[in-house]
Tab-separated table of C-alpha atoms in Angstrom:
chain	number	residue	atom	x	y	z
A	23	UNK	CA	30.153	10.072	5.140
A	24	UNK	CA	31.929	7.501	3.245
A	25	UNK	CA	35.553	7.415	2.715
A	26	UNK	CA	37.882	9.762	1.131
A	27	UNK	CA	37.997	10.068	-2.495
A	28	UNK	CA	40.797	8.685	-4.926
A	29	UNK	CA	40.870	11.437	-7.765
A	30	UNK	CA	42.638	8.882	-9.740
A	31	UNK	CA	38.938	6.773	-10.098
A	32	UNK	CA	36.484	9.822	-10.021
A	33	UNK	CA	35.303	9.590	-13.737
A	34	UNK	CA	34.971	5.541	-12.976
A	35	UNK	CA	31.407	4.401	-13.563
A	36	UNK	CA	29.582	2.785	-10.325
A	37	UNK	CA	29.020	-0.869	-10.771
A	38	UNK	CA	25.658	-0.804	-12.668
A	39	UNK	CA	24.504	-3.906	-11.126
A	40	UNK	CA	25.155	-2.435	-7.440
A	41	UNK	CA	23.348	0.414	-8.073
A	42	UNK	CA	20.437	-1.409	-9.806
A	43	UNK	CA	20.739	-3.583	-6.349
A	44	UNK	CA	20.756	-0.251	-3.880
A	45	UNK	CA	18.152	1.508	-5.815
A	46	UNK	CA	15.768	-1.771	-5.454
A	47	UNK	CA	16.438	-1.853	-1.606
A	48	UNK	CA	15.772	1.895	-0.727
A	49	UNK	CA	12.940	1.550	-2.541
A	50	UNK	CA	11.750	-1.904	-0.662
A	51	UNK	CA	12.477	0.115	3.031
A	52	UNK	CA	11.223	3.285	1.408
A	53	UNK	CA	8.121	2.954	3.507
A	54	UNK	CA	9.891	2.685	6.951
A	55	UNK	CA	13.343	5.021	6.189
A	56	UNK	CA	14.317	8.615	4.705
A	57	UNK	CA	17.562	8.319	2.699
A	58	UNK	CA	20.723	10.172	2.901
A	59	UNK	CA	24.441	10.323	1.753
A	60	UNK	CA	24.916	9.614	-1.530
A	61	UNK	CA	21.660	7.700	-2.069
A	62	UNK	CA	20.069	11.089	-1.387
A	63	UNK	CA	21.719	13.013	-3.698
A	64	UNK	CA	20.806	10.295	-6.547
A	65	UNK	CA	17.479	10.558	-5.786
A	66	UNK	CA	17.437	14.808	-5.818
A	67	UNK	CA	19.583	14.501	-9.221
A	68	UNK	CA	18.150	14.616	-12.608
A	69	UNK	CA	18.767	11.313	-14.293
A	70	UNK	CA	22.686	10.861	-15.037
A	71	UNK	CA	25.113	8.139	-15.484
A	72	UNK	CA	26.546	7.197	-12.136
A	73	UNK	CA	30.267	8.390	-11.785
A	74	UNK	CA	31.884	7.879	-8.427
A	75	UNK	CA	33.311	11.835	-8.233
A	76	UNK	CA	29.243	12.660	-8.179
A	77	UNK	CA	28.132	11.123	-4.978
A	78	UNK	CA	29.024	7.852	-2.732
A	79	UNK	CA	27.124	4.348	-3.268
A	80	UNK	CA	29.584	2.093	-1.475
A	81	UNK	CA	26.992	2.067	1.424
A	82	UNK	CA	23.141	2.926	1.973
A	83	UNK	CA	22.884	5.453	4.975
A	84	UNK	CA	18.845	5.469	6.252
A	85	UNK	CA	17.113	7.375	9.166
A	86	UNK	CA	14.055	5.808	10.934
A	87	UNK	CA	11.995	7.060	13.224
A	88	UNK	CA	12.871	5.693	16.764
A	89	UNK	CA	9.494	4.734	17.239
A	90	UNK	CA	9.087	2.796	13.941
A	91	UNK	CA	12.697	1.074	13.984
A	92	UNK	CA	11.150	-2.019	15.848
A	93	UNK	CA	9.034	-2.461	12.186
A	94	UNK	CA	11.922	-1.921	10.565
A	95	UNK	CA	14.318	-4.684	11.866
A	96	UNK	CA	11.969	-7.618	10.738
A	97	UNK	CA	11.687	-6.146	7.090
A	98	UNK	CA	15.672	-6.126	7.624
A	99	UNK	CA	15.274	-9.680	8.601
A	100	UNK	CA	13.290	-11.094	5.791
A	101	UNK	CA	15.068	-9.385	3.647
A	102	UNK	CA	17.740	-11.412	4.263
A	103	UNK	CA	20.055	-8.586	6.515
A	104	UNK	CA	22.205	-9.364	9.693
A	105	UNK	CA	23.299	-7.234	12.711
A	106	UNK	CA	26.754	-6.284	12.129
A	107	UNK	CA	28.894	-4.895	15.514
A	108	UNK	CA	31.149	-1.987	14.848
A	109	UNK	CA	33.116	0.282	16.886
A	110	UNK	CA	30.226	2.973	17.729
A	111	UNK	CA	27.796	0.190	19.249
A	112	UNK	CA	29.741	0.813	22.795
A	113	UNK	CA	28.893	4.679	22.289
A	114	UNK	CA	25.237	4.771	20.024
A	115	UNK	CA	22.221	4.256	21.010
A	116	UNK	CA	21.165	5.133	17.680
A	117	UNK	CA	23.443	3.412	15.193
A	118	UNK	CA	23.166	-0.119	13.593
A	119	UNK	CA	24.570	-1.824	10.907
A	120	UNK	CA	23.092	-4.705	8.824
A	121	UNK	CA	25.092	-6.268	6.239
A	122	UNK	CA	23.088	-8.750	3.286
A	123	UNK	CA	26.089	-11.239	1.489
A	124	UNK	CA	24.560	-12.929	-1.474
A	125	UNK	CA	25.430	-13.972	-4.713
A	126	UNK	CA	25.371	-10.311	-5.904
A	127	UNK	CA	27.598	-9.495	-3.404
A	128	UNK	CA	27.447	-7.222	-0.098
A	129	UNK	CA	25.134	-4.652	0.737
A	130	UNK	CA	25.541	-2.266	3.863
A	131	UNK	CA	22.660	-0.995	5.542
A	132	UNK	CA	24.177	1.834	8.107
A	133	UNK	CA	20.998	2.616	10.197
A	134	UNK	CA	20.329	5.667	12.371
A	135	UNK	CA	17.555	5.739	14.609
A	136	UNK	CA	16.639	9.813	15.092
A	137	UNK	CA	13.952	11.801	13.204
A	138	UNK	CA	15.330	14.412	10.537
A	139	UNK	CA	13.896	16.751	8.437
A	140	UNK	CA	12.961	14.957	4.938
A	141	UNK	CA	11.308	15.815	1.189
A	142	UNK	CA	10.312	13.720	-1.032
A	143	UNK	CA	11.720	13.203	-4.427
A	144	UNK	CA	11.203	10.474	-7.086
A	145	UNK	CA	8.888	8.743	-4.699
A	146	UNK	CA	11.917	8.377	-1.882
A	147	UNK	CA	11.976	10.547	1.358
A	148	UNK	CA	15.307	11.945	1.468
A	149	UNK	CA	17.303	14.380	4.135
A	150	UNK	CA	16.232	17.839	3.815
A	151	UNK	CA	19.084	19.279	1.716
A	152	UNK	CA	19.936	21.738	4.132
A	153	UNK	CA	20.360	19.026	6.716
A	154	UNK	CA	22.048	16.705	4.775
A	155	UNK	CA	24.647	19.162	4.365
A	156	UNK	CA	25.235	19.990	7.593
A	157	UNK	CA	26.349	15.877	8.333
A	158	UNK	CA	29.689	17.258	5.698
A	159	UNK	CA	30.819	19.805	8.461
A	160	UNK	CA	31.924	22.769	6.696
A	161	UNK	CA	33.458	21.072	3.392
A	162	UNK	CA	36.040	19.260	2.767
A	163	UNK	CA	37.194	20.620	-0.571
A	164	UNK	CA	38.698	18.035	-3.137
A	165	UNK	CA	37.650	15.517	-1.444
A	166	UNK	CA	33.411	16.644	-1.252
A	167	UNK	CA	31.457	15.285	-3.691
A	168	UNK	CA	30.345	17.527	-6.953
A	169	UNK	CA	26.517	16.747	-5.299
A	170	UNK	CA	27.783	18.432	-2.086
A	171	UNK	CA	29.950	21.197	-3.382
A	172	UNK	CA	26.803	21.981	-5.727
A	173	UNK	CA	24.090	21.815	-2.795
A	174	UNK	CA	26.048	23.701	-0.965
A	175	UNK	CA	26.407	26.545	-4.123
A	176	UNK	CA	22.709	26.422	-4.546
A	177	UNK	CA	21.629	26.556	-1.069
A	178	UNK	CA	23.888	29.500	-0.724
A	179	UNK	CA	21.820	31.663	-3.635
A	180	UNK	CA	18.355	30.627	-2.302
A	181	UNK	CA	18.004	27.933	-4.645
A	182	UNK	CA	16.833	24.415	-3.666
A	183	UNK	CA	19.044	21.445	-5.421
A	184	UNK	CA	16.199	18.761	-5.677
A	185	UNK	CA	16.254	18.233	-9.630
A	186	UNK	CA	19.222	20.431	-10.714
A	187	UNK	CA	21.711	19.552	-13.177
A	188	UNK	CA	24.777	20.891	-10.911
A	189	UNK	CA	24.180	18.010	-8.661
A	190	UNK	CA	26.014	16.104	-11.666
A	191	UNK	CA	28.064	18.086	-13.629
A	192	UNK	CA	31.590	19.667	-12.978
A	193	UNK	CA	31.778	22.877	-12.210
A	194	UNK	CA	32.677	24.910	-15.306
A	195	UNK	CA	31.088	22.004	-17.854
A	196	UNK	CA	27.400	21.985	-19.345
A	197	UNK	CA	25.442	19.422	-17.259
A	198	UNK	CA	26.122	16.348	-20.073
A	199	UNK	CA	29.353	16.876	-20.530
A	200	UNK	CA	30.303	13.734	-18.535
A	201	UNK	CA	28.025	11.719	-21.340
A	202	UNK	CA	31.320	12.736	-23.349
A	203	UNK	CA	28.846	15.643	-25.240
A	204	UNK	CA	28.444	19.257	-24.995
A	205	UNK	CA	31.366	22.317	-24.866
A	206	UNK	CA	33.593	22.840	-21.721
């Protein structure tokens, strides 16, 4: 999910408009989707400031019930989203991409029709952690996420991530280190 990481950007802040803009749409199709990538991993994070080596916002990645994508696409629609063709439409019948290009800029919807197992967490339905893991094969080391490399930690001693403070901190720092406080 997403593409590789450059190490030389990974304490870059996210665009704080774009996320403002992301957050506002998965909570407008919150009622039809359950979230995943790096949108999930905001949402089972304590609040934090938004640095790209914590988790991925170039895109939104949803899941929709097959059955209820049909109410889905004219939300899409209104909301002012197009159909985009990539290279897995010849192979998928479960994949779909809408793009939105407006004066804020471009949002990417990347849409996968298939029930998965989901929690909810700051009123979002996200991937089951577990799950959600499993979509990272079996790690990609420098270039997984500190979200993923944390789940991944946690789920391995029992402990659920939803609302821990190792989905955004380095491994070795205190949790607000990366708000340029706290002792290494």
């Amino acid at each position: 999910m997403g593409a590789p990481r450059n190490p030389k950007r990974a304490d870059e802040p996210w665009n704080p408009r774009r996320l403002l803009i992301g957050e506002a749409e998965v909570r407008a199709l919150a009622p039809w989707v359950t979230v995943s990538g790096g949108w999930a991993w905001h949402f089972m994070a304590p609040p934090h400031e938004e640095l790209k080596r914590f988790h991925d916002h170039k895109d939104l990645d949803l899941f929709v019930e097959p059955a209820r994508f049909p109410e889905l696409v004219p939300v899409l629609t209104a909301r002012g989203y197009r159909h985009v063709w990539t290279r897995y439409d010849a192979t998928s019948t479960h994949f779909y991409r809408y793009e939105r290009h407006d004066a804020d800029g471009k949002v990417v919807l990347d849409v996968f029709a298939r029930r998965v197992p989901s929690v909810e967490t700051q009123g979002v339905r996200v991937v089951e952690p577990s799950t959600l893991l499993s979509f990272y094969g079996d790690g990609r080391g420098a270039e997984e996420g500190v979200s993923v490399a944390a789940a991944r930690r946690l789920l391995a001693r029992g402990l659920s991530p939803i609302g821990r403070e190792e989905l955004v901190t380095r491994p070795g720092r205190r949790w607000w280190n990366h708000r340029g406080r706290g002792a290494a």
